[in-house]
mmCIF file of C-alpha atoms and ligand atoms in Angstrom:
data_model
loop_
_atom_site.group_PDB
_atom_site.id
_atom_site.type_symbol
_atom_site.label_atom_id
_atom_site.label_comp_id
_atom_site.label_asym_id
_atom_site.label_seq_id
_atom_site.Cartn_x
_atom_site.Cartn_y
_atom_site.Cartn_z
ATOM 1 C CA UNK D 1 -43.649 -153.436 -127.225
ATOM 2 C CA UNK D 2 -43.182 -149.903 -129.291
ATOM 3 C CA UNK D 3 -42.554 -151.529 -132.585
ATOM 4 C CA UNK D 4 -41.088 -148.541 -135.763
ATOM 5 C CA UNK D 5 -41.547 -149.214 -139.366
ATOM 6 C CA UNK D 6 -38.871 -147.982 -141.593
ATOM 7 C CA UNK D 7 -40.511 -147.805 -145.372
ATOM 8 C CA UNK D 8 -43.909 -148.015 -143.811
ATOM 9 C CA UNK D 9 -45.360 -146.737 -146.798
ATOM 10 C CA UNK D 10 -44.211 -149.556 -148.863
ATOM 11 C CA UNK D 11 -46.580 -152.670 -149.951
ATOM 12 C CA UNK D 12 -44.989 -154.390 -146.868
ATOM 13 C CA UNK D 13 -44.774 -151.479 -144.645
ATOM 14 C CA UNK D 14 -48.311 -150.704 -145.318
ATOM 15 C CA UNK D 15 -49.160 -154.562 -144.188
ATOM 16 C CA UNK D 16 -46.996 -154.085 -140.887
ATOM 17 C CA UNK D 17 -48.576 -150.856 -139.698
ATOM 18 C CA UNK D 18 -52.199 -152.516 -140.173
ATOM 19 C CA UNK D 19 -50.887 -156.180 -138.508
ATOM 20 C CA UNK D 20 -49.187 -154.272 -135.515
ATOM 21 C CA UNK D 21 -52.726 -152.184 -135.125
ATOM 22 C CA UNK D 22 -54.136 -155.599 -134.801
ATOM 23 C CA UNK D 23 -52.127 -157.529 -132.384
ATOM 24 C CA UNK D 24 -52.168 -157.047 -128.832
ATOM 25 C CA UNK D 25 -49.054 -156.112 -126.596
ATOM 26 C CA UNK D 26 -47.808 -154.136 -129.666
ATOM 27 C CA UNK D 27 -47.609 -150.257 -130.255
ATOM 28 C CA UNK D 28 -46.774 -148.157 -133.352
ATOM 29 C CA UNK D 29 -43.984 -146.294 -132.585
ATOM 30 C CA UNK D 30 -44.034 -144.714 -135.807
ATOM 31 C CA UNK D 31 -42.820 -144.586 -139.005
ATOM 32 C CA UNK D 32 -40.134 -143.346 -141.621
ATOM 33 C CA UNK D 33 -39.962 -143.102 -145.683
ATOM 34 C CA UNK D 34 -37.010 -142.362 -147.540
ATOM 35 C CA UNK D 35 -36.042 -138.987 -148.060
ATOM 36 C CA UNK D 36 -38.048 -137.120 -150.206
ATOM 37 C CA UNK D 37 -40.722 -139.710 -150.197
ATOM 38 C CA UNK D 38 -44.288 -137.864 -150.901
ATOM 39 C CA UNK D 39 -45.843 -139.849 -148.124
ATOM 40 C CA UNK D 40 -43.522 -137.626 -145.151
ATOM 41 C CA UNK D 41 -45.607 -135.459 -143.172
ATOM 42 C CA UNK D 42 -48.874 -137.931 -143.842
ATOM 43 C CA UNK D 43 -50.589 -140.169 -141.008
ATOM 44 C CA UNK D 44 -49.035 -143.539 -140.962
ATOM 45 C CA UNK D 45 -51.650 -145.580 -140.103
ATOM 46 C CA UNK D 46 -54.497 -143.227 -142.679
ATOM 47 C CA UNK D 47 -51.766 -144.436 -145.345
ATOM 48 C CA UNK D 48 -51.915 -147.709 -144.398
ATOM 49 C CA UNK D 49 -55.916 -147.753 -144.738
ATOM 50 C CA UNK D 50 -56.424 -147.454 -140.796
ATOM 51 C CA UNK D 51 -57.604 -144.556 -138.740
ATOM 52 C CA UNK D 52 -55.393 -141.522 -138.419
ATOM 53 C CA UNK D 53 -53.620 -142.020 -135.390
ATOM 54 C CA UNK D 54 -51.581 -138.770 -135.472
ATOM 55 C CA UNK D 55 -48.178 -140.155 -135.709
ATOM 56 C CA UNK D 56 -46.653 -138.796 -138.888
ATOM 57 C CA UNK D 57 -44.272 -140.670 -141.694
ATOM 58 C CA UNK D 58 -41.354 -138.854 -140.805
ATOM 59 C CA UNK D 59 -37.292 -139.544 -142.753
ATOM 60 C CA UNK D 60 -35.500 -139.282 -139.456
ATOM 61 C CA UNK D 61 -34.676 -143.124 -138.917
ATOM 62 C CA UNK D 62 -32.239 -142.014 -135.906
ATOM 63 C CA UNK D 63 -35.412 -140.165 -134.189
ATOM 64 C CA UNK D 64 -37.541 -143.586 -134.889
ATOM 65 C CA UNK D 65 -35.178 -145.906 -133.188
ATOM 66 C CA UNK D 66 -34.790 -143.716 -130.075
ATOM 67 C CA UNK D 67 -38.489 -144.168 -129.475
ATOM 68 C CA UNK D 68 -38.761 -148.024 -130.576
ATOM 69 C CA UNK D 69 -37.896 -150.910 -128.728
ATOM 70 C CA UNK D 70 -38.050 -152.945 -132.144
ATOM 71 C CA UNK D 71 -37.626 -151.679 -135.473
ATOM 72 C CA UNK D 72 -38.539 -153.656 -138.496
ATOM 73 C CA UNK D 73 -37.237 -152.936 -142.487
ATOM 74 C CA UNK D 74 -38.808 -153.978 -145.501
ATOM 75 C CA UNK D 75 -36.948 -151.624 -147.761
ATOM 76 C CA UNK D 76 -33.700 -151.726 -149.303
ATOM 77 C CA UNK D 77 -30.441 -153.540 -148.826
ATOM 78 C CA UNK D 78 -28.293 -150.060 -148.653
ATOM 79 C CA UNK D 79 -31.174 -148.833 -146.393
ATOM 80 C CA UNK D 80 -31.075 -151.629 -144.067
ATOM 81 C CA UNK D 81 -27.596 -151.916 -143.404
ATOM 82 C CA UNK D 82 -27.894 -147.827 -142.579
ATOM 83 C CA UNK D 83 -30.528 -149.183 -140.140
ATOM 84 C CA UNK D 84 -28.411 -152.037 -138.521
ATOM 85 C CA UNK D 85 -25.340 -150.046 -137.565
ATOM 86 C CA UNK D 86 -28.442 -147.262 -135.840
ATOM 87 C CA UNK D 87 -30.067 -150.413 -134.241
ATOM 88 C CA UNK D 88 -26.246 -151.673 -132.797
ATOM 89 C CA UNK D 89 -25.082 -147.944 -131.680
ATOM 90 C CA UNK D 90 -29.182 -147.621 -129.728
ATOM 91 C CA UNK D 91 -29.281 -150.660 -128.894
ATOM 92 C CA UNK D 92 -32.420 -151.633 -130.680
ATOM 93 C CA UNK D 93 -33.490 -155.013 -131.946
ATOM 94 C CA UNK D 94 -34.061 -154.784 -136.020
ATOM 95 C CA UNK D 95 -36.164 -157.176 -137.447
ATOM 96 C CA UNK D 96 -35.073 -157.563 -141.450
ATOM 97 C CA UNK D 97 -36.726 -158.670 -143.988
ATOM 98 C CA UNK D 98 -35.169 -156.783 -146.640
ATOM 99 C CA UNK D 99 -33.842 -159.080 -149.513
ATOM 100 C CA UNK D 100 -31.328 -158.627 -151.820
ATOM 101 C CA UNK D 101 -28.903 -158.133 -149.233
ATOM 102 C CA UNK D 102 -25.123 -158.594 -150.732
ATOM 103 C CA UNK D 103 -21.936 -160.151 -148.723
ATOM 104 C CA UNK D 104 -20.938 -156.287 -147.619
ATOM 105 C CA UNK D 105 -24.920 -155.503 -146.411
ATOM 106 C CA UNK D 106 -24.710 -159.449 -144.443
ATOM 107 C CA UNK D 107 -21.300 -158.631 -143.001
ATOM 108 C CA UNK D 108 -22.645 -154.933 -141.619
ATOM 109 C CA UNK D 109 -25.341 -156.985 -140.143
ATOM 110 C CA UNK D 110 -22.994 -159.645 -138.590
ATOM 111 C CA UNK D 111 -21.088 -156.950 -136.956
ATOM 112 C CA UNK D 112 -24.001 -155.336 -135.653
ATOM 113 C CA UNK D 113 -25.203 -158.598 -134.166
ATOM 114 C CA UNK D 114 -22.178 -158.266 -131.559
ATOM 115 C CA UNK D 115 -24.022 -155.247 -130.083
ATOM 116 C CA UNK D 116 -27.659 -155.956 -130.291
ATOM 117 C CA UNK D 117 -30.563 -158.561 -131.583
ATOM 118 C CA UNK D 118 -31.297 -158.654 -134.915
ATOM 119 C CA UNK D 119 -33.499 -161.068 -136.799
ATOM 120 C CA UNK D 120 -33.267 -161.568 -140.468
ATOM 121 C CA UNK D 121 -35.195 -163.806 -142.914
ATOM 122 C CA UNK D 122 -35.551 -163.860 -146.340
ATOM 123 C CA UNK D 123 -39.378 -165.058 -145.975
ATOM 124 C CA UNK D 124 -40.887 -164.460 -142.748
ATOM 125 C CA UNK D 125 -43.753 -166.929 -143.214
ATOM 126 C CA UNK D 126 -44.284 -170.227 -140.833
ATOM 127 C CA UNK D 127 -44.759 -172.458 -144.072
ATOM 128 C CA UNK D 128 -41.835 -171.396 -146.070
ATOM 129 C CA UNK D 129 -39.487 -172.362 -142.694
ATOM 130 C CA UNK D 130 -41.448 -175.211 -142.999
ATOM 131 C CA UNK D 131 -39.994 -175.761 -146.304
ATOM 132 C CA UNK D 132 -36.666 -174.951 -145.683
ATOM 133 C CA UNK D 133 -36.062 -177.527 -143.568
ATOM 134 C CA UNK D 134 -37.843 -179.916 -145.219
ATOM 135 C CA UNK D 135 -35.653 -179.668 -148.222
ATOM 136 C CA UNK D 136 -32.724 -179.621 -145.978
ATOM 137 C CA UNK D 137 -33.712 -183.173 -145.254
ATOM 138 C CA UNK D 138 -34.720 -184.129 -148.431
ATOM 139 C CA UNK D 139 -31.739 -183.348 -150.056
ATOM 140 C CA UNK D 140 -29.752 -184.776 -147.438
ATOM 141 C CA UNK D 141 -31.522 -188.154 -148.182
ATOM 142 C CA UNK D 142 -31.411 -188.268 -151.585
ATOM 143 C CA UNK D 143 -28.111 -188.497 -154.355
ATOM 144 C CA UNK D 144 -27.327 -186.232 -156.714
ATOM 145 C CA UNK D 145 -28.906 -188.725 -159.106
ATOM 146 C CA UNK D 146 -32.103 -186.045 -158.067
ATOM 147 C CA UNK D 147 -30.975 -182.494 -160.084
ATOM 148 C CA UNK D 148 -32.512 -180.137 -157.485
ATOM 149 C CA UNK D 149 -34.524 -177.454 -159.368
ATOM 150 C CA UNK D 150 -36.360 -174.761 -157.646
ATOM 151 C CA UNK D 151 -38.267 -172.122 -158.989
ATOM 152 C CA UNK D 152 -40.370 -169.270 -158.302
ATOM 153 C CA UNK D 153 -42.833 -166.369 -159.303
ATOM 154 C CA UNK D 154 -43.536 -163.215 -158.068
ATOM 155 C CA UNK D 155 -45.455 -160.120 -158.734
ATOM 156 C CA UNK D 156 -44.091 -157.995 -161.450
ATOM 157 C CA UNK D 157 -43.283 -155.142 -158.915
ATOM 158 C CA UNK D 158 -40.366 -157.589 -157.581
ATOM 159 C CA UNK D 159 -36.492 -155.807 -158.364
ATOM 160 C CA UNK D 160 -34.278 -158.507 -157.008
ATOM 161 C CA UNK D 161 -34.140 -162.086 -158.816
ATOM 162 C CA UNK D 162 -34.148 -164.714 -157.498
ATOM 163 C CA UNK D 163 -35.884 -163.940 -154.705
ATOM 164 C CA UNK D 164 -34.193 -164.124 -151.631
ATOM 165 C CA UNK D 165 -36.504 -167.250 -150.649
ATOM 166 C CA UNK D 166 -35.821 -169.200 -153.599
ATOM 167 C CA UNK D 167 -31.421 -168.325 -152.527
ATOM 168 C CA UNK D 168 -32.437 -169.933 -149.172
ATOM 169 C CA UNK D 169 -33.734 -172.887 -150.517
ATOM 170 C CA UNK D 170 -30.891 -173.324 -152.637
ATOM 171 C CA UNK D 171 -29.277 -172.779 -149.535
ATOM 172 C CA UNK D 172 -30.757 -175.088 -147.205
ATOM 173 C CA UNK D 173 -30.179 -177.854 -150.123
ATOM 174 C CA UNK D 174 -26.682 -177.551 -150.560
ATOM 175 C CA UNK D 175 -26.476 -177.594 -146.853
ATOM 176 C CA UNK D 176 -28.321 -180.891 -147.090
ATOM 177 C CA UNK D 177 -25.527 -182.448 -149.299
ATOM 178 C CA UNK D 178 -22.929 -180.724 -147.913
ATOM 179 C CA UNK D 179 -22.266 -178.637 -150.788
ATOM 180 C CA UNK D 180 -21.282 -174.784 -151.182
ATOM 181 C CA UNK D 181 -23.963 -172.994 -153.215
ATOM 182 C CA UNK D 182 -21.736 -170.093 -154.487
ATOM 183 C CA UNK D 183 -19.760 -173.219 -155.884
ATOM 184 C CA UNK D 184 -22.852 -175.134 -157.109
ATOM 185 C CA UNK D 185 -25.283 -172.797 -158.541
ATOM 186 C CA UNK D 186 -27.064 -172.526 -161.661
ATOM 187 C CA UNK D 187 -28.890 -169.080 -162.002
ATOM 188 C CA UNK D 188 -29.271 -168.632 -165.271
ATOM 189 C CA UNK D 189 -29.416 -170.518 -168.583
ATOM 190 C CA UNK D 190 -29.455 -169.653 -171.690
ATOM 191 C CA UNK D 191 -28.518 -170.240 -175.210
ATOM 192 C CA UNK D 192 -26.990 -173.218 -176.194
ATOM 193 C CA UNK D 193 -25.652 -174.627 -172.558
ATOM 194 C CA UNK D 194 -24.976 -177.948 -173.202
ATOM 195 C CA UNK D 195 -26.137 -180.721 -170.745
ATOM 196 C CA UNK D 196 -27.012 -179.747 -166.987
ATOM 197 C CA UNK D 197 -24.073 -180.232 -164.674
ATOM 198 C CA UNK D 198 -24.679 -182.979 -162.288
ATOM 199 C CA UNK D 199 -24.884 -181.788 -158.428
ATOM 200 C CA UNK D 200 -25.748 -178.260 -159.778
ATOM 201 C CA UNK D 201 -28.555 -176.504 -157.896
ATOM 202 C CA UNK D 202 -30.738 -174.561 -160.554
ATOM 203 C CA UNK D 203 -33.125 -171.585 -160.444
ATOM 204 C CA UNK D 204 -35.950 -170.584 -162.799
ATOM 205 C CA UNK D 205 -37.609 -167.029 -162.414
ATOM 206 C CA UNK D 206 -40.845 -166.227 -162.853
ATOM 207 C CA UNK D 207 -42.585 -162.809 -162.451
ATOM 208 C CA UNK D 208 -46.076 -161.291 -163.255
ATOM 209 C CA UNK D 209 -49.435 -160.358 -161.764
ATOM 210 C CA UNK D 210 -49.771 -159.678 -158.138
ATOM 211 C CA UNK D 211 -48.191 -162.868 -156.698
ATOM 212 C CA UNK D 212 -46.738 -162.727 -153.111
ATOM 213 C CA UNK D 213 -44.833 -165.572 -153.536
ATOM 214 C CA UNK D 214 -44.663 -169.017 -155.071
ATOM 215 C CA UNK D 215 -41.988 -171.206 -154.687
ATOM 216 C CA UNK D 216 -41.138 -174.853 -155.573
ATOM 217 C CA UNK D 217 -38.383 -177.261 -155.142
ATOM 218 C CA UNK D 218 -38.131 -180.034 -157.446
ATOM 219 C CA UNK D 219 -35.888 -183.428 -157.117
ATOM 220 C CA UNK D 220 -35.888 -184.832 -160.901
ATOM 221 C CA UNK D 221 -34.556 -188.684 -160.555
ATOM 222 C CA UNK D 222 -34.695 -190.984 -163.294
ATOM 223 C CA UNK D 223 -37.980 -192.465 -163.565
ATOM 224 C CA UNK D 224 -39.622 -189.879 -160.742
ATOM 225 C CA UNK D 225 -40.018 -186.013 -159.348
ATOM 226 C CA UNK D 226 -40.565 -184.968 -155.619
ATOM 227 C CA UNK D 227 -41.690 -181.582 -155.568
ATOM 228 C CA UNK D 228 -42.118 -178.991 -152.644
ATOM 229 C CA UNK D 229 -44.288 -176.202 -153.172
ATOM 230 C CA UNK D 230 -45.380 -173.438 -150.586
ATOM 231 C CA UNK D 231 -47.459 -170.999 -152.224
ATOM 232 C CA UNK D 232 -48.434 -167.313 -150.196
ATOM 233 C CA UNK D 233 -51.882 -166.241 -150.809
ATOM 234 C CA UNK D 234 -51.535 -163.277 -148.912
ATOM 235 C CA UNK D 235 -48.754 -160.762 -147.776
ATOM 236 C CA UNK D 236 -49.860 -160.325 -144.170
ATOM 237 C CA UNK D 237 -48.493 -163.926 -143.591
ATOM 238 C CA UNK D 238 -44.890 -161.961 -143.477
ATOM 239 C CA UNK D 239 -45.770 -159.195 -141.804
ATOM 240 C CA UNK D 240 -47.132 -161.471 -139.003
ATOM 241 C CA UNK D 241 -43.706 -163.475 -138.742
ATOM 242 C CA UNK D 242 -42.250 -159.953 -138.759
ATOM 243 C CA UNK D 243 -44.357 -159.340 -135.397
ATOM 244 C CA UNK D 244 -43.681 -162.439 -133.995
ATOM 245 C CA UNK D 245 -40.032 -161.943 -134.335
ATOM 246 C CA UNK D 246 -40.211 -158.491 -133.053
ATOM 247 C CA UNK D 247 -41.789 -160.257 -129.982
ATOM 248 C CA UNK D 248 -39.124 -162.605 -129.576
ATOM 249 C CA UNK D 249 -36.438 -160.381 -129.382
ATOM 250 C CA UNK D 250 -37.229 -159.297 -125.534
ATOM 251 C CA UNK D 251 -34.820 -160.031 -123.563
ATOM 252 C CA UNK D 252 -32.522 -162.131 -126.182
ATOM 253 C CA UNK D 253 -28.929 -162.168 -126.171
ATOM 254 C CA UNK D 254 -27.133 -159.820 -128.926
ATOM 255 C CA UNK D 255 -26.494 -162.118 -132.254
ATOM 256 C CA UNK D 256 -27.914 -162.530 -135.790
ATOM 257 C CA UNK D 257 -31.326 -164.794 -135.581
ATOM 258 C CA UNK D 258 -33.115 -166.689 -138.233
ATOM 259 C CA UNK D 259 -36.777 -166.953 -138.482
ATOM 260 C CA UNK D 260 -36.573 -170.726 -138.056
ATOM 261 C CA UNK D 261 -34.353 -169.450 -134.060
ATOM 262 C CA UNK D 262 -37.925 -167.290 -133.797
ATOM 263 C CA UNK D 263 -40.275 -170.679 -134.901
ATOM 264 C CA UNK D 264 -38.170 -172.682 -133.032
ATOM 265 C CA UNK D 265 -37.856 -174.559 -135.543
ATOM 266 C CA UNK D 266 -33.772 -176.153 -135.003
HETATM 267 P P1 NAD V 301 -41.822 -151.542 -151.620
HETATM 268 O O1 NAD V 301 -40.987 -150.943 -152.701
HETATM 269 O O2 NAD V 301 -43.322 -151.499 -151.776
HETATM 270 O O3 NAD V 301 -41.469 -150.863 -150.211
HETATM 271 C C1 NAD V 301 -40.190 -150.477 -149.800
HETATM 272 C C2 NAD V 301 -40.336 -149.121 -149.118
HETATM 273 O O4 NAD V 301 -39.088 -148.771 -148.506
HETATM 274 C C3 NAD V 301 -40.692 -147.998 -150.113
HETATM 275 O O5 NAD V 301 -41.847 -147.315 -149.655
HETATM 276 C C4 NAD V 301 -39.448 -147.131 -150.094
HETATM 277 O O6 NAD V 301 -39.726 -145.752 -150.307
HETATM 278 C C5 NAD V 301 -38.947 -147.383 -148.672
HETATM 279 N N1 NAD V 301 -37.545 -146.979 -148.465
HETATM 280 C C6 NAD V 301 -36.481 -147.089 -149.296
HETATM 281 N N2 NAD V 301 -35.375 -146.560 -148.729
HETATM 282 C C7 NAD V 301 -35.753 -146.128 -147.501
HETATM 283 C C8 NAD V 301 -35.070 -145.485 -146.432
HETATM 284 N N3 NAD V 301 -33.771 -145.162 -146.514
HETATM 285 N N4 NAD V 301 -35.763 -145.171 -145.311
HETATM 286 C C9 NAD V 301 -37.080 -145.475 -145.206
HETATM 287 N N5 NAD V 301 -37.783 -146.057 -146.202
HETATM 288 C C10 NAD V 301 -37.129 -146.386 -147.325
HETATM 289 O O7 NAD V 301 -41.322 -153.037 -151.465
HETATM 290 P P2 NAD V 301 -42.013 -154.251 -150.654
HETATM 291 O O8 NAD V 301 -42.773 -155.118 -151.591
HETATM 292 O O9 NAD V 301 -42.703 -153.728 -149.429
HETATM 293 O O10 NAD V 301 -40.709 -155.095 -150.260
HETATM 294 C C11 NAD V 301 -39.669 -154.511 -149.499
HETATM 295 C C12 NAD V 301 -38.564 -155.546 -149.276
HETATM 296 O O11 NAD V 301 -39.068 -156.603 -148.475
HETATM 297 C C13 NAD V 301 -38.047 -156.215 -150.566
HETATM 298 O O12 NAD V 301 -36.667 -156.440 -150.420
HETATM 299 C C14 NAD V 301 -38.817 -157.523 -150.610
HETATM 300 O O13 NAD V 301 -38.171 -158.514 -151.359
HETATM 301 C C15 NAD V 301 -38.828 -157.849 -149.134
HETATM 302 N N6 NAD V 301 -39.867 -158.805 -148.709
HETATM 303 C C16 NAD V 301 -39.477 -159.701 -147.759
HETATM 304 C C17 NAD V 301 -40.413 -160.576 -147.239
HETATM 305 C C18 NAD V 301 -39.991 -161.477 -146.106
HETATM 306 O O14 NAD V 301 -40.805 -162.279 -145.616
HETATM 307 N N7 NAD V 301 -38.757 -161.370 -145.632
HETATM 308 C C19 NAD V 301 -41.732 -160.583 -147.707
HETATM 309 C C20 NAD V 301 -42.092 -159.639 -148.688
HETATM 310 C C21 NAD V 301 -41.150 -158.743 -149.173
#
């Protein structure tokens, strides 16, 4: 499979082109940067640390997807929903794992779903599907006499807060208790707030360091705390799910994926 990188000069870009060097059945089809980016013209695999391979970071995403079977973006939200509507009119699979991604950037993705495969995961890691649905079932099990809390930390290069992990989480708990998260969430506190809402989902951010990604779900109960952690020691652990779903997408039907319709995991 020709696999492109869009951003491949990013920190995640960087991992993809090295992981994709590394795996068998896959191919670099090459590589883009945004416009302007110092790293066009350059080798993108010497970039990435690997040997030159003579395929150079170019800013023509059109030209990438015409020569990729799978494309996969880890940049930005206004980026990637460029990228979707150029993966729907090709007919390229996209694999995203962009975050940060509003209701307009989701609905451009949704649309191009009707015309080609496209995965799309917050976190593409086995353990943090893992986690998702584990707290799914968790929270389905227990009352709201358990305030869910979930926090997280990330490296201090991180713009978007909180991370779109720690949203999915949130996510897959109000789906637990059959709650809407846009109508029970608690991003921020501060100041004098009064008591905590009961059946509110909260979120605590943490950033610093070089931390890939820590994340924690927390059921407080009277008397006792269940707490979920998955903890990434390493970014290639994404840009292998990334793979993996770029893998799955032969011969799928057109729609928006998850990573847990990739693991298998439903
Ligand atoms: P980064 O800033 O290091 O890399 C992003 C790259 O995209 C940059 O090199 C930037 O120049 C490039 N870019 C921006 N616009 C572009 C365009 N129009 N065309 C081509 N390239 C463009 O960031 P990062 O740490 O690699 O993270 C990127 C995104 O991936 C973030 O949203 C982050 O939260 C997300 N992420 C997701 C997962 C996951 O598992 N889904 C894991 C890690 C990071």
């Amino acid at each position: 499979m020709k696999i492109g990188i869009v951003g491949c000069a990013g920190r995640m870009g960087q991992m993809l082109v090295r992981e994709i060097l590394a795996t068998d059945g896959c191919e670099l089809a090459g590589g883009t940067e945004a416009l302007g980016s110092d790293m066009i013209g350059r080798d993108v695999a010497e970039i990435a640390g690997a040997e030159a391979l003579g395929l150079t970071v170019g800013d023509d995403a059109q030209a990438l997807f015409q020569v990729s079977d799978t494309v996969v973006d880890f940049t930005l939200p206004v980026a990637t929903a460029r990228h979707a509507e150029m993966a729907a009119d090709l007919g390229r699979a996209l694999i995203v794992g962009t975050t940060g991604l509003d209701a307009d950037h989701l609905s451009t993705l949704s649309t191009a779903s009707e015309k080609t495969v496209i995965v799309q995961a917050a976190n593409m890691s086995v353990g943090v599907n893992l986690l998702l649905g584990l707290t799914e079932q968790v929270a389905g099990i227990l009352s709201d006499d358990y305030d869910i809390e979930i926090v997280e930390m990330h490296h201090r290069h991180k713009v978007d807060a909180p991370s779109g992990t720690a949203l999915a989480l949130g996510k897959a708990a109000a789906a637990g208790r059959g709650v809407d998260l846009d109508k029970a969430s608690q991003r921020v506190r501060d100041g004098h707030t009064g008591p905590r809402v009961t059946g509110n989902i909260g979120f605590a951010t943490l950033r610093g360091g070089d931390i890939a990604g820590d994340h924690t779900v927390i059921f407080a109960g009277d008397g006792e705390r269940i707490e979920l952690t998955h903890k990434a020691g390493d970014r290639a652990v994404f840009a292998r799910g990334a793979i993996r779903a770029a893998l799955w997408t032969q011969g799928q039907a057109p729609g928006l994926y998850s990573m847990r319709d990739v693991l298998g995991l439903d």
